[in-house]
Amino acid sequence: MMATVTGMGRRMARWVAGLAAAACCVAGVALPAHAANEEPISLPQTAPSQAPSTGFLPGHILNISARLDRTTYETGDDEIEWVSHYYVFVRNGPYGAEITRDDCQQIANTFWAGSADTYTASAVYSPIGCSFDAYYLKDAQHAFYSLDESGRIEVRAPLADLSQFAQAFENATITDFEISFSYIRNAQCNGNPSRTDIDRGITADTHSSTCTWSTFDGATIPTTDDPLMVGDIEPFFTTYTNGTVGPFTDLVAPINPFTITPAPTTDPATGPSAAASGDRSETGKSSSTGLLIGIGAAIAVLLLVGTGALVVALRRRH
């Protein structure tokens, strides 16, 4: 969780938050407003052990929005670090059952579980839906961007995972997705976004770009992890936001439950269980046979004793 921001950290955080809010207004981004009755959701540290069954949260009709950007994060000791921020918002759609806090907790337990040293996350429930925030620090950010020595950057998002996430529900639709990166120029959006805001000036001759996909504007939300933004970095990217050269890497968390390999099972007809069952069956047969033999022998002894007693009695009568 974020530590309390103090002193210079608080002022810087407010300054960055102000810039982010202004950028959202310019780009036309519709993010949920914070409500007084929000409730935090606990996030499991242990990754899920199996994939969810289909038809998750029956009775709900849900819309899903997601966003990827870079922002500042309070990492402790009043230190602020630039991180990659991945945000997913699951909200009530039309006509379906109202989403509850327990529903949000169930989503968190199933899809937002797992931990890593370079990853931190939070989740919040509100009457309009569930908000999930993931922050990737240091080299873990290369899950989202690749940067070569020439300064060429490619940006992607885990949209294949997000697509599987949506398909797991009984009725859910991804309606909005957005990528916004700062200190990039000559940017280009791939994947046919519905809106773009390219090379927007920030300050000190630096720029930011945003690519937005909205089904309400006729766009199709991408479903692969192909790069969706390319461009050239500006010096601020490496000197001020600590961006690093490196290729794409795998996400450290949360763990996609659909990538879990199920534990191998043994054919009941031929496996150890069947053998053990056979052994128990044979043991049962032997025990039953022995019991019958014992009973037969006891009956034979009784018959012999009874016959002998009858012979003696008959002789005494004569």
Rosetta silent file (secondary structure, phi, psi, omega in degrees, C-alpha in Angstrom):
SEQUENCE: MMATVTGMGRRMARWVAGLAAAACCVAGVALPAHAANEEPISLPQTAPSQAPSTGFLPGHILNISARLDRTTYETGDDEIEWVSHYYVFVRNGPYGAEITRDDCQQIANTFWAGSADTYTASAVYSPIGCSFDAYYLKDAQHAFYSLDESGRIEVRAPLADLSQFAQAFENATITDFEISFSYIRNAQCNGNPSRTDIDRGITADTHSSTCTWSTFDGATIPTTDDPLMVGDIEPFFTTYTNGTVGPFTDLVAPINPFTITPAPTTDPATGPSAAASGDRSETGKSSSTGLLIGIGAAIAVLLLVGTGALVVALRRRH
SCORE:     score description
SCORE:     0.000 S_00000001
   1 L     0.000  154.624  179.809    0.000    0.000    0.000 S_00000001
   2 L   -68.560  139.200  173.318    1.106    3.565   -0.545 S_00000001
   3 L   -80.743  165.369 -179.621    2.791    5.231    2.347 S_00000001
   4 L   -68.277  132.632 -178.819    1.657    8.690    3.439 S_00000001
   5 L   -85.333  130.550 -178.987    3.095   11.357    1.180 S_00000001
   6 L  -131.496  161.383  172.331    4.847   14.168    3.050 S_00000001
   7 H    54.073 -131.450 -178.620    6.834   17.306    2.286 S_00000001
   8 H   -61.062  -35.194  179.247    8.220   17.494   -1.199 S_00000001
   9 H   -59.945  -42.272 -179.468    6.675   14.096   -2.025 S_00000001
  10 H   -64.582  -44.030 -179.358    3.174   15.428   -1.302 S_00000001
  11 H   -64.223  -40.202 -179.859    3.713   18.549   -3.400 S_00000001
  12 H   -67.551  -41.069 -179.873    5.114   16.536   -6.281 S_00000001
  13 H   -62.344  -40.684  178.400    2.309   13.999   -6.072 S_00000001
  14 H   -65.059  -39.550  179.580   -0.261   16.784   -6.205 S_00000001
  15 H   -63.345  -45.532  179.334    1.512   18.365   -9.159 S_00000001
  16 H   -65.376  -41.136  179.363    1.591   15.076  -11.055 S_00000001
  17 H   -61.523  -38.693  177.754   -2.029   14.350  -10.137 S_00000001
  18 H   -63.735  -42.735  176.814   -2.998   17.740  -11.498 S_00000001
  19 H   -62.563  -41.938  179.997   -1.207   17.048  -14.753 S_00000001
  20 H   -62.857  -42.697  179.327   -2.837   13.618  -14.976 S_00000001
  21 H   -63.030  -41.551  178.832   -6.290   15.095  -14.401 S_00000001
  22 H   -64.433  -41.235  179.487   -5.681   17.723  -17.049 S_00000001
  23 H   -62.509  -40.124  179.048   -4.441   15.088  -19.473 S_00000001
  24 H   -63.333  -39.707  179.832   -7.547   12.992  -18.876 S_00000001
  25 H   -64.950  -41.067 -179.944   -9.779   15.953  -19.585 S_00000001
  26 H   -65.058  -42.548 -176.219   -7.963   16.697  -22.818 S_00000001
  27 H   -79.032  -11.512  179.579   -8.091   13.074  -23.961 S_00000001
  28 L    78.146   28.907 -177.362  -11.741   12.667  -23.006 S_00000001
  29 L   -79.924  134.260  178.784  -11.116    9.795  -20.628 S_00000001
  30 L  -107.509   94.974  177.332  -14.077    8.764  -18.467 S_00000001
  31 L  -103.237  149.151 -176.933  -12.714    7.311  -15.229 S_00000001
  32 L   -65.800  139.130  177.105  -14.954    6.561  -12.235 S_00000001
  33 L   -76.523  146.480  178.319  -15.134    9.267   -9.595 S_00000001
  34 L   -73.935  134.063 -177.504  -14.074    8.326   -6.082 S_00000001
  35 L  -110.891  155.164 -178.106  -17.039    7.916   -3.776 S_00000001
  36 L   -67.492  -24.978 -176.507  -17.252    8.321   -0.028 S_00000001
  37 L   -99.607   27.709  173.482  -18.640    4.804    0.378 S_00000001
  38 L   -70.741  147.918  178.819  -15.768    2.982   -1.309 S_00000001
  39 E  -130.509  131.479  178.419  -14.473   -0.102    0.507 S_00000001
  40 E   -68.547  148.367  177.677  -11.030   -1.673    0.068 S_00000001
  41 E  -114.364  132.753  178.506  -10.830   -5.261   -1.138 S_00000001
  42 L   -75.093  143.012 -178.939   -8.096   -7.589    0.099 S_00000001
  43 L  -112.209  124.065 -179.801   -5.900   -9.116   -2.583 S_00000001
  44 L   -63.342  138.937  177.146   -4.599  -12.692   -2.150 S_00000001
  45 L   -84.526  -21.302 -179.313   -0.816  -13.001   -2.193 S_00000001
  46 L   -91.320  131.658 -179.339   -0.992  -16.618   -3.330 S_00000001
  47 L   -65.903  151.209  178.205   -1.591  -17.229   -7.017 S_00000001
  48 L   -63.831  153.339 -177.185   -4.710  -19.197   -8.014 S_00000001
  49 L  -103.593   -9.507  178.900   -4.283  -22.929   -8.448 S_00000001
  50 L  -152.808  156.748  179.693   -6.933  -23.540  -11.100 S_00000001
  51 L   -74.982  148.345  179.141   -8.793  -21.758  -13.864 S_00000001
  52 L   -71.752  154.305  174.802  -12.318  -20.546  -13.139 S_00000001
  53 L   -76.331  160.567 -179.444  -15.278  -22.358  -14.619 S_00000001
  54 L   -70.463  161.319  179.921  -17.254  -20.645  -17.343 S_00000001
  55 L    76.864   34.759 -178.189  -20.270  -18.521  -16.517 S_00000001
  56 E   -63.612  139.330 -177.666  -18.541  -16.588  -13.726 S_00000001
  57 L    51.064   64.933  179.001  -20.902  -14.353  -11.669 S_00000001
  58 L   -61.917  147.996  179.123  -24.187  -15.520  -13.223 S_00000001
  59 L    91.029  -10.084 -179.847  -27.013  -13.006  -13.378 S_00000001
  60 L   -98.315  144.637  168.924  -24.690  -10.032  -13.902 S_00000001
  61 L  -117.953  112.457 -168.736  -24.339   -7.935  -17.032 S_00000001
  62 E  -120.508  146.964  170.854  -20.969   -6.196  -16.751 S_00000001
  63 E  -114.380  143.089 -175.187  -18.936   -3.641  -18.685 S_00000001
  64 E  -124.213  130.365  173.498  -15.155   -3.538  -18.399 S_00000001
  65 E  -119.661  149.724  178.879  -12.806   -0.587  -18.925 S_00000001
  66 E  -144.868  155.832 -178.320   -9.005   -0.689  -18.759 S_00000001
  67 E  -149.961  144.030  173.857   -6.124    1.767  -18.980 S_00000001
  68 E  -125.951  129.497  175.909   -2.330    1.627  -19.113 S_00000001
  69 E  -152.731 -178.723  172.168   -0.121    4.613  -18.297 S_00000001
  70 E  -118.092  138.579 -175.317    3.005    5.649  -16.400 S_00000001
  71 E  -149.226 -179.614  177.329    2.706    7.603  -13.200 S_00000001
  72 E   -97.111  150.378 -176.172    4.462    8.331   -9.919 S_00000001
  73 E  -141.243  135.180  177.685    4.191    6.062   -6.916 S_00000001
  74 E   -80.460  112.332 -174.126    5.180    6.529   -3.278 S_00000001
  75 E   -99.798    3.462 -179.573    7.489    3.604   -2.528 S_00000001
  76 E   113.927  155.410 -179.104    8.356    4.442    1.086 S_00000001
  77 L    55.701   33.583  177.819   10.714    6.777    2.946 S_00000001
  78 L    59.898   27.934  178.385    9.100    9.675    1.097 S_00000001
  79 E  -101.150  137.116  179.662   10.576    8.423   -2.184 S_00000001
  80 E  -113.637  132.710 -177.676    8.640    8.744   -5.395 S_00000001
  81 E  -128.391  142.888  174.840    9.308    6.431   -8.310 S_00000001
  82 E   -78.046  133.349 -177.213    7.925    6.328  -11.823 S_00000001
  83 E  -136.352  164.749  170.678    6.004    3.107  -12.453 S_00000001
  84 E   -92.334  132.553 -173.754    3.742    1.552  -15.056 S_00000001
  85 E  -116.928  122.598  177.626    0.124    1.573  -13.937 S_00000001
  86 E  -115.527  125.717 -171.628   -2.448   -0.932  -15.215 S_00000001
  87 E  -126.783  133.045  177.039   -6.043   -0.247  -14.221 S_00000001
  88 E  -129.353  132.468 -179.757   -9.185   -2.364  -14.705 S_00000001
  89 E  -124.930  119.015  178.008  -12.702   -1.254  -13.788 S_00000001
  90 E  -105.093  117.464 -173.352  -15.610   -3.749  -13.743 S_00000001
  91 E  -125.904  162.510  177.740  -18.932   -1.920  -13.547 S_00000001
  92 E   -64.806  133.778  172.134  -22.623   -2.680  -13.625 S_00000001
  93 L   -96.210 -172.856 -178.540  -24.118   -2.905  -17.072 S_00000001
  94 L   -72.468  139.103  168.491  -27.775   -2.422  -17.963 S_00000001
  95 L    73.865  -20.488 -176.559  -30.459   -4.631  -16.421 S_00000001
  96 L   -75.443  173.345  177.894  -28.143   -7.087  -14.678 S_00000001
  97 L   -63.853  147.795  178.895  -27.890   -7.766  -10.956 S_00000001
  98 L   -68.146  136.820  178.927  -26.117   -5.113   -8.896 S_00000001
  99 L   -74.570  139.746 -176.968  -22.496   -5.921   -8.216 S_00000001
 100 L  -114.155  170.834  177.132  -21.733   -6.455   -4.518 S_00000001
 101 H   -62.659  -39.094  177.731  -18.649   -6.288   -2.367 S_00000001
 102 H   -62.782  -36.193  176.503  -18.603  -10.096   -2.212 S_00000001
 103 H   -62.169  -45.021  179.145  -18.673  -10.154   -6.026 S_00000001
 104 H   -62.267  -41.104  178.639  -15.635   -7.855   -6.111 S_00000001
 105 H   -63.940  -38.128  178.717  -13.841  -10.039   -3.572 S_00000001
 106 H   -65.568  -39.395  176.546  -14.587  -13.116   -5.669 S_00000001
 107 H   -63.478  -44.729  179.844  -13.141  -11.397   -8.753 S_00000001
 108 H   -61.009  -44.564 -178.252  -10.031  -10.427   -6.781 S_00000001
 109 H   -63.491  -31.583 -173.885   -9.560  -13.962   -5.434 S_00000001
 110 H   -91.559  -38.407 -169.157   -9.856  -15.457   -8.908 S_00000001
 111 H  -119.167  -14.539 -173.494   -8.145  -12.980  -11.228 S_00000001
 112 L  -118.852   27.696 -177.095   -6.061  -10.503   -9.215 S_00000001
 113 L   -94.307  155.238  179.414   -4.071  -12.911   -7.048 S_00000001
 114 L   117.754  157.085 -177.817   -0.320  -13.268   -6.885 S_00000001
 115 L  -146.470  162.778  176.771    2.583  -11.134   -5.691 S_00000001
 116 E  -160.819  159.660 -179.333    6.113  -10.074   -6.626 S_00000001
 117 L   -65.479  -29.192 -175.983    8.834   -7.795   -5.288 S_00000001
 118 L  -104.838   27.010 -177.059    8.383   -5.404   -8.223 S_00000001
 119 E  -144.602  137.291  173.218    4.593   -5.356   -8.150 S_00000001
 120 E  -143.637  152.067 -172.553    2.009   -3.878   -5.835 S_00000001
 121 E  -149.388  165.222  175.276   -1.730   -3.618   -6.207 S_00000001
 122 E  -149.527  160.652  178.736   -4.967   -2.475   -4.633 S_00000001
 123 E  -144.292  146.998 -175.900   -8.680   -3.043   -5.175 S_00000001
 124 E  -139.781  138.932  172.788  -11.749   -1.059   -4.202 S_00000001
 125 E  -104.367  139.370  170.299  -15.481   -1.750   -4.188 S_00000001
 126 E  -140.649  164.722 -178.305  -18.076    0.937   -4.761 S_00000001
 127 L   -58.198  -18.632 -179.257  -21.797    0.666   -5.595 S_00000001
 128 L   -96.156   -9.653  177.872  -21.010    1.181   -9.276 S_00000001
 129 E   157.960 -167.051 -176.329  -18.345   -1.496   -9.569 S_00000001
 130 E  -115.852  130.375  177.740  -14.893   -2.867   -8.743 S_00000001
 131 E  -109.715  131.843  179.070  -11.623   -0.993   -9.351 S_00000001
 132 E  -125.422  123.306  179.324   -8.311   -2.847   -9.644 S_00000001
 133 E  -117.781  132.478  176.876   -4.973   -0.999   -9.764 S_00000001
 134 E  -126.608  133.159 -178.416   -1.618   -2.667  -10.426 S_00000001
 135 E  -119.419  126.437 -177.299    1.722   -0.851  -10.205 S_00000001
 136 E  -111.844  122.920 -174.744    4.853   -2.296  -11.822 S_00000001
 137 L  -103.591  156.761  172.630    8.232   -1.052  -10.579 S_00000001
 138 H    51.132 -134.874 -173.683   11.713   -1.067  -12.053 S_00000001
 139 H   -71.054  -13.103  176.345   12.369   -3.679  -14.770 S_00000001
 140 H   -62.103  -18.523  179.314    8.930   -5.262  -14.299 S_00000001
 141 H   -67.400  -16.197  179.389    7.683   -2.367  -16.452 S_00000001
 142 H   -71.266   -3.798  168.153    9.137   -4.091  -19.499 S_00000001
 143 H   -63.423  -22.624 -174.419    6.022   -6.233  -19.517 S_00000001
 144 L  -112.498  -26.187  178.960    4.502   -3.137  -21.144 S_00000001
 145 E  -136.894  147.625  175.292    7.251   -1.410  -23.089 S_00000001
 146 E  -118.064  132.673 -177.906   10.268   -2.389  -25.124 S_00000001
 147 E  -132.680  125.525  179.530   13.058    0.157  -25.674 S_00000001
 148 L   -99.335  176.612 -174.714   16.087   -0.329  -27.919 S_00000001
 149 L   -64.515  -24.418 -179.307   19.448    1.443  -27.938 S_00000001
 150 L   -79.834   -7.089 -179.340   18.320    3.827  -30.665 S_00000001
 151 L    92.483   10.188  178.749   15.542    5.191  -28.439 S_00000001
 152 E   -85.357  129.118 -176.443   12.674    3.521  -30.293 S_00000001
 153 E  -117.969  143.414  171.480    9.882    2.420  -27.943 S_00000001
 154 E  -123.774  137.891 -177.218    6.969    0.004  -28.380 S_00000001
 155 E  -122.326  133.863  178.577    4.094   -0.105  -25.890 S_00000001
 156 L  -135.982  172.850  177.544    1.676   -2.970  -25.372 S_00000001
 157 L  -139.416  156.570 -177.746   -0.945   -4.084  -22.830 S_00000001
 158 L   -77.601   62.535 -174.917   -2.085   -7.530  -21.573 S_00000001
 159 H   -77.971  -22.567  173.067   -5.199   -7.492  -23.723 S_00000001
 160 H   -64.545  -44.102  176.091   -5.111  -11.233  -24.403 S_00000001
 161 H   -63.312  -42.619 -178.950   -5.424  -11.785  -20.646 S_00000001
 162 H   -63.515  -36.977  178.179   -8.102   -9.089  -20.413 S_00000001
 163 H   -64.778  -43.418  176.753  -10.073  -10.773  -23.195 S_00000001
 164 H   -64.304  -38.290  177.015   -9.974  -14.119  -21.366 S_00000001
 165 H   -56.872  -48.541 -179.029  -10.970  -12.317  -18.187 S_00000001
 166 H   -65.786  -39.044 -177.433  -14.094  -10.904  -19.862 S_00000001
 167 H   -69.438  -19.390 -179.534  -14.991  -14.226  -21.481 S_00000001
 168 H   -70.877  -25.235 -179.222  -14.939  -15.973  -18.103 S_00000001
 169 E   -77.447  159.226  175.845  -18.046  -14.090  -16.965 S_00000001
 170 L   -63.569  -39.131 -178.872  -21.531  -15.145  -17.900 S_00000001
 171 L  -153.711   98.123  179.302  -22.089  -11.760  -19.558 S_00000001
 172 E  -144.829  144.529 -178.319  -19.306   -9.150  -19.729 S_00000001
 173 E  -132.790  132.671  171.947  -18.086   -6.785  -22.439 S_00000001
 174 E   -81.396  114.754 -174.778  -14.864   -4.790  -22.732 S_00000001
 175 E  -103.127  -25.993 -175.103  -16.135   -1.368  -23.769 S_00000001
 176 E  -145.123  140.704  171.949  -13.086    0.920  -23.329 S_00000001
 177 E  -147.255  146.117 -177.063   -9.324    0.692  -23.366 S_00000001
 178 E  -148.181  141.782  170.870   -6.635    3.376  -23.364 S_00000001
 179 E  -119.342  131.738  177.351   -2.841    3.711  -23.461 S_00000001
 180 E  -137.688  119.513 -179.313   -1.215    6.979  -22.399 S_00000001
 181 E  -128.879  139.177  179.740    2.593    7.443  -22.275 S_00000001
 182 E  -102.688  161.946  177.746    4.615   10.570  -21.584 S_00000001
 183 L    62.931   40.416  174.132    8.021   11.721  -22.855 S_00000001
 184 E  -130.456  139.999  173.538    7.507   10.144  -26.262 S_00000001
 185 E  -130.941  170.377 -174.626    7.342   11.969  -29.572 S_00000001
 186 E    56.068   38.389 -175.722    6.642   10.950  -33.163 S_00000001
 187 E   -75.861  156.511  177.051    4.122    8.558  -31.686 S_00000001
 188 E  -144.034  136.049  177.758    1.847    6.317  -33.692 S_00000001
 189 E   -98.686  132.848  174.119   -1.182    4.287  -32.569 S_00000001
 190 L  -102.763  170.017  172.871   -1.790    0.806  -33.987 S_00000001
 191 L    80.984   17.056  174.269   -4.944   -1.294  -33.843 S_00000001
 192 L    55.586   61.811  176.878   -7.434    1.269  -35.220 S_00000001
 193 L   -69.142  159.249  178.844   -8.268    3.307  -32.113 S_00000001
 194 L   -83.206  -24.379  177.763  -11.411    5.425  -32.078 S_00000001
 195 E  -143.585  146.697  175.128   -9.556    8.492  -30.736 S_00000001
 196 E  -136.694  150.799  174.302   -5.929    9.624  -30.637 S_00000001
 197 E  -137.924   93.466 -167.193   -4.096   12.511  -29.024 S_00000001
 198 E  -100.866  136.298  174.486   -0.599   12.441  -30.490 S_00000001
 199 E    51.885   44.696  177.217    2.489   14.396  -29.391 S_00000001
 200 E   -71.863  130.208 -178.676    0.564   16.641  -27.025 S_00000001
 201 E   -68.650  136.673  176.959    2.894   19.224  -25.508 S_00000001
 202 L  -106.862  -78.421  177.639    3.515   18.979  -21.749 S_00000001
 203 L  -165.487  159.459  178.079    6.359   21.282  -20.711 S_00000001
 204 L    53.247   38.777  178.050   10.045   21.899  -21.455 S_00000001
 205 L    59.400   39.029  173.872    9.486   20.670  -25.020 S_00000001
 206 L  -113.227  163.877 -170.787    8.250   17.263  -23.881 S_00000001
 207 E  -139.513  161.719  176.676    5.239   15.393  -25.178 S_00000001
 208 E  -139.940  149.005  179.374    2.607   12.802  -24.320 S_00000001
 209 E  -134.406  148.784 -177.997    0.402   10.622  -26.514 S_00000001
 210 E  -136.150  134.760  173.754   -2.830    8.724  -25.916 S_00000001
 211 E  -118.424  129.278 -174.550   -4.583    5.991  -27.924 S_00000001
 212 E  -128.122  134.317  174.571   -8.215    5.238  -27.023 S_00000001
 213 E  -118.502  127.171  177.647  -10.554    2.441  -28.080 S_00000001
 214 E  -137.961  126.247  178.841  -14.266    2.707  -27.267 S_00000001
 215 H   -66.692  -24.009  178.309  -16.985    0.409  -28.523 S_00000001
 216 H   -69.241  -20.441  176.357  -19.434    3.308  -28.147 S_00000001
 217 H  -100.366    9.752  176.657  -17.455    5.071  -30.887 S_00000001
 218 L    91.766    4.172 -178.909  -17.447    1.986  -33.101 S_00000001
 219 L   -80.782  155.651  172.572  -13.968    0.697  -32.226 S_00000001
 220 L  -104.117  124.616 -178.905  -13.061   -2.953  -31.736 S_00000001
 221 L   -69.864  125.579  178.455  -11.055   -3.582  -28.572 S_00000001
 222 L   -59.454  149.442 -177.626   -7.782   -5.375  -29.479 S_00000001
 223 L  -123.572   13.539  177.811   -7.465   -8.894  -28.095 S_00000001
 224 L  -122.492  171.341  179.021   -3.733   -9.556  -28.597 S_00000001
 225 L   -95.847   21.361  177.239   -0.544   -8.344  -26.934 S_00000001
 226 L   -65.394  148.586  179.261    0.803   -6.754  -30.116 S_00000001
 227 L   -57.896  134.384 -178.173    2.309   -3.255  -29.639 S_00000001
 228 L  -109.099  -12.196  175.826   -0.371   -0.575  -29.780 S_00000001
 229 E  -141.155  136.920  174.285    1.878    2.501  -29.578 S_00000001
 230 E  -132.181  155.234  179.880    5.305    3.188  -31.072 S_00000001
 231 E   178.241 -170.597  178.856    7.446    6.285  -30.943 S_00000001
 232 E  -115.219  132.355 -178.555   10.783    7.847  -30.017 S_00000001
 233 E   -74.308  152.487  171.474   11.661    8.544  -26.408 S_00000001
 234 L  -100.046  157.571 -176.516   12.643   11.977  -25.191 S_00000001
 235 H   -51.382  -33.543 -179.682   15.578   12.421  -22.748 S_00000001
 236 H   -59.215  -27.531 -175.608   13.154   12.880  -19.846 S_00000001
 237 H   -62.148  -40.340 -178.303   12.009    9.266  -20.281 S_00000001
 238 H   -94.277  -33.467 -175.542   15.341    7.831  -19.122 S_00000001
 239 H   -85.093  -38.241 -175.060   16.712   10.672  -16.970 S_00000001
 240 L   -98.342  -39.680 -177.912   13.575   11.798  -15.130 S_00000001
 241 L  -101.892    6.084  174.447   11.242    8.782  -15.198 S_00000001
 242 L    59.663   32.303  172.091   14.045    6.161  -15.024 S_00000001
 243 L   -65.084  147.009 -175.530   12.981    4.335  -18.162 S_00000001
 244 L  -127.022  152.681  175.986   15.437    1.584  -19.136 S_00000001
 245 L   -74.520  137.036  177.584   16.558   -0.106  -22.323 S_00000001
 246 E   166.034  160.125  179.990   15.289   -3.676  -22.690 S_00000001
 247 L   -82.306  175.486  173.619   12.940   -6.050  -24.539 S_00000001
 248 L   -63.412  146.539  175.143    9.431   -7.085  -23.555 S_00000001
 249 L  -130.127  171.304  179.217    9.203   -9.457  -20.595 S_00000001
 250 L   -77.217  151.471  174.356    6.416  -11.553  -19.049 S_00000001
 251 L   -62.294  137.308  177.407    4.049  -10.092  -16.468 S_00000001
 252 L   -84.613  -27.040  179.498    5.179  -10.861  -12.922 S_00000001
 253 L  -175.090  161.923   -7.495    1.636  -10.593  -11.517 S_00000001
 254 L   -69.028  160.280 -178.142   -1.281  -10.938  -11.256 S_00000001
 255 L   -79.230  126.656  176.113   -1.206  -14.518  -12.443 S_00000001
 256 L   -72.243  115.376 -176.376   -3.576  -15.265  -15.310 S_00000001
 257 H   -64.618  -19.302 -179.012   -5.536  -18.301  -14.048 S_00000001
 258 H   -77.708   -9.801  177.423   -6.068  -19.485  -17.626 S_00000001
 259 H   -94.102    0.242 -178.359   -2.343  -20.132  -18.008 S_00000001
 260 L   -73.291  129.944  176.737   -2.278  -22.587  -15.115 S_00000001
 261 L   -85.273  120.077 -178.318   -1.361  -26.126  -16.164 S_00000001
 262 L   -64.006  148.561  178.622   -3.721  -28.542  -14.435 S_00000001
 263 L   -62.691  138.226 -179.108   -2.145  -31.246  -12.296 S_00000001
 264 L   -62.064  140.148  177.495   -1.777  -34.543  -14.207 S_00000001
 265 L  -112.045  152.770 -178.743   -4.465  -37.095  -13.492 S_00000001
 266 L  -102.942  137.352  178.676   -4.142  -40.890  -13.672 S_00000001
 267 L   -60.012  120.665 -178.261   -6.529  -43.068  -15.647 S_00000001
 268 L   -57.828  -25.166 -176.642   -8.695  -44.790  -13.004 S_00000001
 269 L   -77.196  -23.658 -173.997   -8.662  -47.973  -15.076 S_00000001
 270 L  -128.012  -11.035 -172.306   -4.875  -48.305  -15.084 S_00000001
 271 L   -82.586 -177.877 -178.709   -3.408  -45.983  -12.489 S_00000001
 272 H   -57.034  -35.413 -179.517   -2.293  -46.461   -8.905 S_00000001
 273 H   -63.461  -42.518  179.454   -5.783  -45.848   -7.580 S_00000001
 274 H   -64.554  -40.211  179.447   -7.135  -48.655   -9.684 S_00000001
 275 H   -63.069  -43.902  178.963   -4.286  -50.913   -8.551 S_00000001
 276 H   -63.063  -39.219  178.244   -4.925  -50.061   -4.947 S_00000001
 277 H   -64.248  -40.065  178.366   -8.609  -50.661   -5.465 S_00000001
 278 H   -64.374  -40.756  179.058   -7.804  -54.004   -7.064 S_00000001
 279 H   -61.631  -43.459  179.563   -5.541  -54.922   -4.178 S_00000001
 280 H   -63.695  -36.913 -179.867   -8.281  -54.031   -1.714 S_00000001
 281 H   -65.231  -44.285 -179.634  -10.759  -56.056   -3.764 S_00000001
 282 H   -65.717  -39.674  177.792   -8.478  -59.104   -3.831 S_00000001
 283 H   -61.719  -40.199  178.980   -7.804  -58.738   -0.115 S_00000001
 284 H   -63.642  -40.760  178.997  -11.530  -58.582    0.493 S_00000001
 285 H   -63.305  -44.509 -179.547  -12.072  -61.718   -1.571 S_00000001
 286 H   -62.207  -42.565 -179.774   -9.340  -63.596    0.328 S_00000001
 287 H   -63.229  -41.417 -179.774  -10.744  -62.492    3.643 S_00000001
 288 H   -65.017  -41.988 -179.992  -14.235  -63.589    2.648 S_00000001
 289 H   -63.240  -44.977  179.407  -12.968  -66.943    1.416 S_00000001
 290 H   -61.251  -39.173  179.634  -11.019  -67.542    4.625 S_00000001
 291 H   -63.849  -42.622  179.623  -14.032  -66.635    6.717 S_00000001
 292 H   -64.483  -39.560  179.182  -16.226  -69.121    4.851 S_00000001
 293 H   -64.283  -41.961  179.774  -13.637  -71.860    5.234 S_00000001
 294 H   -62.526  -43.517  179.280  -13.396  -71.160    8.947 S_00000001
 295 H   -63.704  -41.101  179.490  -17.149  -71.268    9.378 S_00000001
 296 H   -62.808  -41.541  179.527  -17.357  -74.527    7.402 S_00000001
 297 H   -64.582  -39.726  179.310  -14.657  -76.129    9.532 S_00000001
 298 H   -64.372  -40.550  178.557  -16.431  -75.087   12.746 S_00000001
 299 H   -63.479  -40.870 -179.816  -19.706  -76.551   11.491 S_00000001
 300 H   -62.631  -41.952  178.850  -17.950  -79.816   10.590 S_00000001
 301 H   -62.517  -43.666  179.808  -16.459  -80.070   14.077 S_00000001
 302 H   -62.810  -40.250  178.877  -19.848  -79.470   15.667 S_00000001
 303 H   -63.254  -41.942  179.188  -21.438  -82.112   13.457 S_00000001
 304 H   -63.549  -44.681  179.365  -18.769  -84.644   14.417 S_00000001
 305 H   -61.529  -44.419 -178.917  -19.199  -83.886   18.110 S_00000001
 306 H   -63.894  -39.863  179.328  -22.968  -84.130   17.814 S_00000001
 307 H   -64.852  -42.013  178.985  -22.764  -87.456   15.911 S_00000001
 308 H   -62.629  -42.334 -179.768  -20.423  -88.927   18.527 S_00000001
 309 H   -64.828  -36.732  179.404  -22.728  -87.885   21.344 S_00000001
 310 H   -66.304  -41.112  179.446  -25.701  -89.438   19.532 S_00000001
 311 H   -62.483  -45.529  179.938  -23.845  -92.767   19.074 S_00000001
 312 H   -60.930  -42.622 -178.707  -22.925  -92.923   22.770 S_00000001
 313 H   -64.101  -39.195 -179.677  -26.508  -92.181   23.817 S_00000001
 314 H   -66.138  -38.514  179.148  -27.905  -94.943   21.593 S_00000001
 315 H   -65.674  -38.972 -179.357  -25.453  -97.531   23.008 S_00000001
 316 H   -65.475  -31.865 -179.770  -26.411  -96.706   26.577 S_00000001
 317 H   -69.554  -30.163 -179.777  -30.101  -97.291   25.738 S_00000001
 318 L   -91.403    0.000    0.000  -29.273 -100.767   24.508 S_00000001
